[in-house]
Amino acid sequence: MRMLSNATGVTSFISIEIGAILDSGGHPVDVGVWAQGSTSYTSVLFGGIKLSLNLHIPDATTQGGRAIANGWEIDFPFSLTSTVEIPFIGSATGKNDTTKVIAAVHKNSDARLVLFAETATKNILMESKCGLTVTISSEDLVTWHYEAYATIDVAGERAGYNVHYTNRDLLIFSGSLK
């Protein structure tokens, strides 16, 4: 899967591939992942609040997962940086470098990769908490579904002007391919 940016002028993207080694009965005996790249998502929200999410995955080619109940899983690192701008108040940037993606393939042919991170930051004028969840899944290893959602909870105050905005369901992309 390629995750393309929606930010003007950003041409970089993230590539993620998940693979499994199956036994003669079609059950996974190992899992592997290749992932790398950077991408950005920018949204202008209610009241002109701007949310920018920058996602980076260092070059990760990994095989040799660990056994879990009814399957195998593997993880790899990534980082998320969020910047929130509130008109007339200012901006705040938060970063999370310690996040890991988990990819799992199960014996019932179910495969899932979930990338999740949250950032939180606070300065004199404002504070924000942002999250990103990307899910790639398949129930039959033929048709793949992918979706990404962001969350934001931001508050700021300047010279008597107060803003508090929360959205837990900002759709970034959703679809499927066969």
Short mmCIF file of C-alpha atoms in Angstrom, two decimals:
data_model
loop_
_atom_site.label_atom_id
_atom_site.label_comp_id
_atom_site.label_asym_id
_atom_site.label_seq_id
_atom_site.Cartn_x
_atom_site.Cartn_y
_atom_site.Cartn_z
CA MET A 1 0.00 0.00 0.00
CA ARG A 2 1.14 3.52 -0.70
CA MET A 3 0.11 6.37 1.56
CA LEU A 4 0.20 9.55 -0.50
CA SER A 5 0.17 13.04 0.95
CA ASN A 6 -2.72 15.47 0.63
CA ALA A 7 -0.47 18.43 1.48
CA THR A 8 0.26 20.84 -1.33
CA GLY A 9 3.80 20.49 -2.62
CA VAL A 10 4.59 17.27 -0.71
CA THR A 11 5.50 14.52 -3.17
CA SER A 12 6.85 11.89 -0.79
CA PHE A 13 4.86 8.82 0.22
CA ILE A 14 4.97 5.77 2.47
CA SER A 15 5.07 2.21 1.15
CA ILE A 16 3.96 -0.69 3.33
CA GLU A 17 3.95 -4.36 2.31
CA ILE A 18 3.04 -7.27 4.56
CA GLY A 19 3.76 -10.89 3.67
CA ALA A 20 3.31 -14.27 5.28
CA ILE A 21 4.96 -17.65 4.87
CA LEU A 22 2.27 -20.33 4.86
CA ASP A 23 2.55 -24.06 5.53
CA SER A 24 1.00 -26.67 3.21
CA GLY A 25 -2.34 -26.22 5.00
CA GLY A 26 -2.37 -22.49 4.31
CA HIS A 27 -1.60 -21.49 7.89
CA PRO A 28 1.02 -18.80 8.60
CA VAL A 29 4.37 -19.93 10.01
CA ASP A 30 6.05 -16.51 9.81
CA VAL A 31 5.32 -12.92 8.82
CA GLY A 32 7.39 -10.17 7.23
CA VAL A 33 7.07 -6.46 6.51
CA TRP A 34 8.75 -3.97 4.19
CA ALA A 35 7.96 -0.34 4.91
CA GLN A 36 9.58 3.06 4.40
CA GLY A 37 8.91 6.69 3.60
CA SER A 38 7.38 9.94 4.79
CA THR A 39 4.06 11.61 4.10
CA SER A 40 1.91 14.50 5.32
CA TYR A 41 -1.79 15.10 5.83
CA THR A 42 -3.20 18.59 6.31
CA SER A 43 -6.79 19.53 7.14
CA VAL A 44 -8.41 22.90 7.73
CA LEU A 45 -11.08 22.36 10.36
CA PHE A 46 -13.90 24.36 11.92
CA GLY A 47 -12.96 27.96 12.69
CA GLY A 48 -9.87 27.83 10.49
CA ILE A 49 -8.00 25.49 12.84
CA LYS A 50 -5.30 23.73 10.83
CA LEU A 51 -4.09 20.20 11.62
CA SER A 52 -0.90 18.89 10.00
CA LEU A 53 0.24 15.31 10.57
CA ASN A 54 3.68 14.20 9.38
CA LEU A 55 4.34 10.47 9.43
CA HIS A 56 7.77 8.87 8.95
CA ILE A 57 8.76 5.21 8.73
CA PRO A 58 12.50 4.50 8.55
CA ASP A 59 13.48 1.82 6.04
CA ALA A 60 12.24 -1.37 7.70
CA THR A 61 12.68 -4.78 6.11
CA THR A 62 11.79 -7.28 8.79
CA GLN A 63 11.07 -10.99 8.82
CA GLY A 64 10.93 -13.32 11.76
CA GLY A 65 7.80 -12.46 13.64
CA ARG A 66 6.62 -14.00 16.87
CA ALA A 67 3.91 -16.55 17.39
CA ILE A 68 0.61 -15.33 18.84
CA ALA A 69 -2.67 -17.14 19.42
CA ASN A 70 -3.75 -18.49 16.00
CA GLY A 71 -1.08 -16.65 14.00
CA TRP A 72 2.08 -14.56 13.79
CA GLU A 73 2.85 -10.89 14.36
CA ILE A 74 5.73 -8.48 13.79
CA ASP A 75 6.33 -4.83 14.61
CA PHE A 76 8.40 -1.96 13.22
CA PRO A 77 9.02 1.66 14.25
CA PHE A 78 7.57 4.94 12.99
CA SER A 79 7.21 8.51 14.18
CA LEU A 80 4.37 11.04 14.11
CA THR A 81 4.68 14.82 14.33
CA SER A 82 1.55 16.95 14.65
CA THR A 83 1.20 20.70 14.30
CA VAL A 84 -2.02 22.47 15.23
CA GLU A 85 -2.58 26.14 14.37
CA ILE A 86 -5.43 28.18 15.89
CA PRO A 87 -6.05 31.53 14.16
CA PHE A 88 -5.17 34.54 16.36
CA ILE A 89 -3.75 32.27 19.10
CA GLY A 90 -0.74 30.40 17.74
CA SER A 91 0.57 26.94 16.98
CA ALA A 92 1.81 23.91 18.89
CA THR A 93 3.88 20.99 17.63
CA GLY A 94 4.11 17.56 19.26
CA LYS A 95 6.17 14.51 18.32
CA ASN A 96 6.04 10.80 19.13
CA ASP A 97 9.14 8.78 18.15
CA THR A 98 8.53 5.69 20.25
CA THR A 99 5.60 4.19 18.40
CA LYS A 100 5.53 0.74 16.81
CA VAL A 101 3.31 -0.71 14.12
CA ILE A 102 1.98 -4.23 14.64
CA ALA A 103 1.22 -6.49 11.68
CA ALA A 104 -0.48 -9.85 12.26
CA VAL A 105 -1.55 -12.76 10.04
CA HIS A 106 -3.94 -15.33 11.55
CA LYS A 107 -4.70 -18.96 10.70
CA ASN A 108 -8.19 -18.06 9.50
CA SER A 109 -6.66 -16.01 6.63
CA ASP A 110 -7.30 -12.76 8.50
CA ALA A 111 -4.47 -10.24 8.20
CA ARG A 112 -4.25 -6.85 9.86
CA LEU A 113 -1.72 -4.04 10.16
CA VAL A 114 -2.49 -1.26 12.64
CA LEU A 115 -0.45 1.90 12.92
CA PHE A 116 -1.43 4.10 15.89
CA ALA A 117 0.20 7.11 17.52
CA GLU A 118 -0.74 10.06 19.68
CA THR A 119 1.05 13.33 20.28
CA ALA A 120 0.47 15.85 23.06
CA THR A 121 1.95 19.29 23.55
CA LYS A 122 1.33 22.40 25.59
CA ASN A 123 2.65 25.95 25.54
CA ILE A 124 1.65 29.24 27.19
CA LEU A 125 -1.25 29.91 24.80
CA MET A 126 -2.57 26.48 23.85
CA GLU A 127 -2.48 22.73 24.23
CA SER A 128 -3.27 19.93 21.82
CA LYS A 129 -3.59 16.18 21.68
CA CYS A 130 -3.69 14.52 18.26
CA GLY A 131 -3.92 10.90 17.15
CA LEU A 132 -3.57 8.92 13.95
CA THR A 133 -4.81 5.39 13.26
CA VAL A 134 -4.13 3.59 9.97
CA THR A 135 -5.55 0.10 9.46
CA ILE A 136 -4.88 -2.30 6.58
CA SER A 137 -6.89 -5.52 6.78
CA SER A 138 -8.05 -8.53 4.81
CA GLU A 139 -10.38 -11.36 5.72
CA ASP A 140 -9.35 -13.57 2.79
CA LEU A 141 -5.86 -12.30 1.75
CA VAL A 142 -7.40 -11.30 -1.60
CA THR A 143 -9.47 -8.19 -0.91
CA TRP A 144 -7.68 -5.56 1.19
CA HIS A 145 -9.35 -2.74 3.10
CA TYR A 146 -7.53 0.36 4.25
CA GLU A 147 -8.56 3.38 6.27
CA ALA A 148 -7.02 6.21 8.25
CA TYR A 149 -8.56 8.43 10.89
CA ALA A 150 -7.21 11.34 12.91
CA THR A 151 -8.33 12.70 16.25
CA ILE A 152 -7.81 16.16 17.69
CA ASP A 153 -8.49 17.85 21.00
CA VAL A 154 -7.15 21.41 21.05
CA ALA A 155 -7.72 24.39 23.33
CA GLY A 156 -6.26 27.87 23.37
CA GLU A 157 -6.70 31.29 24.92
CA ARG A 158 -5.34 34.71 24.07
CA ALA A 159 -6.55 38.12 25.25
CA GLY A 160 -9.96 36.81 26.29
CA TYR A 161 -10.47 34.79 23.08
CA ASN A 162 -11.04 31.11 23.96
CA VAL A 163 -11.21 28.13 21.62
CA HIS A 164 -11.80 24.45 22.39
CA TYR A 165 -12.28 22.03 19.49
CA THR A 166 -12.58 18.24 19.61
CA ASN A 167 -13.08 15.77 16.77
CA ARG A 168 -12.51 12.04 17.22
CA ASP A 169 -13.44 10.92 13.72
CA LEU A 170 -11.57 12.85 11.01
CA LEU A 171 -11.50 10.56 7.97
CA ILE A 172 -8.24 10.82 6.03
CA PHE A 173 -8.83 7.98 3.57
CA SER A 174 -10.86 4.80 3.21
CA GLY A 175 -11.15 2.20 0.48
CA SER A 176 -10.42 -1.32 -0.69
CA LEU A 177 -8.62 -3.11 -3.51
CA LYS A 178 -8.53 -6.60 -4.90
#
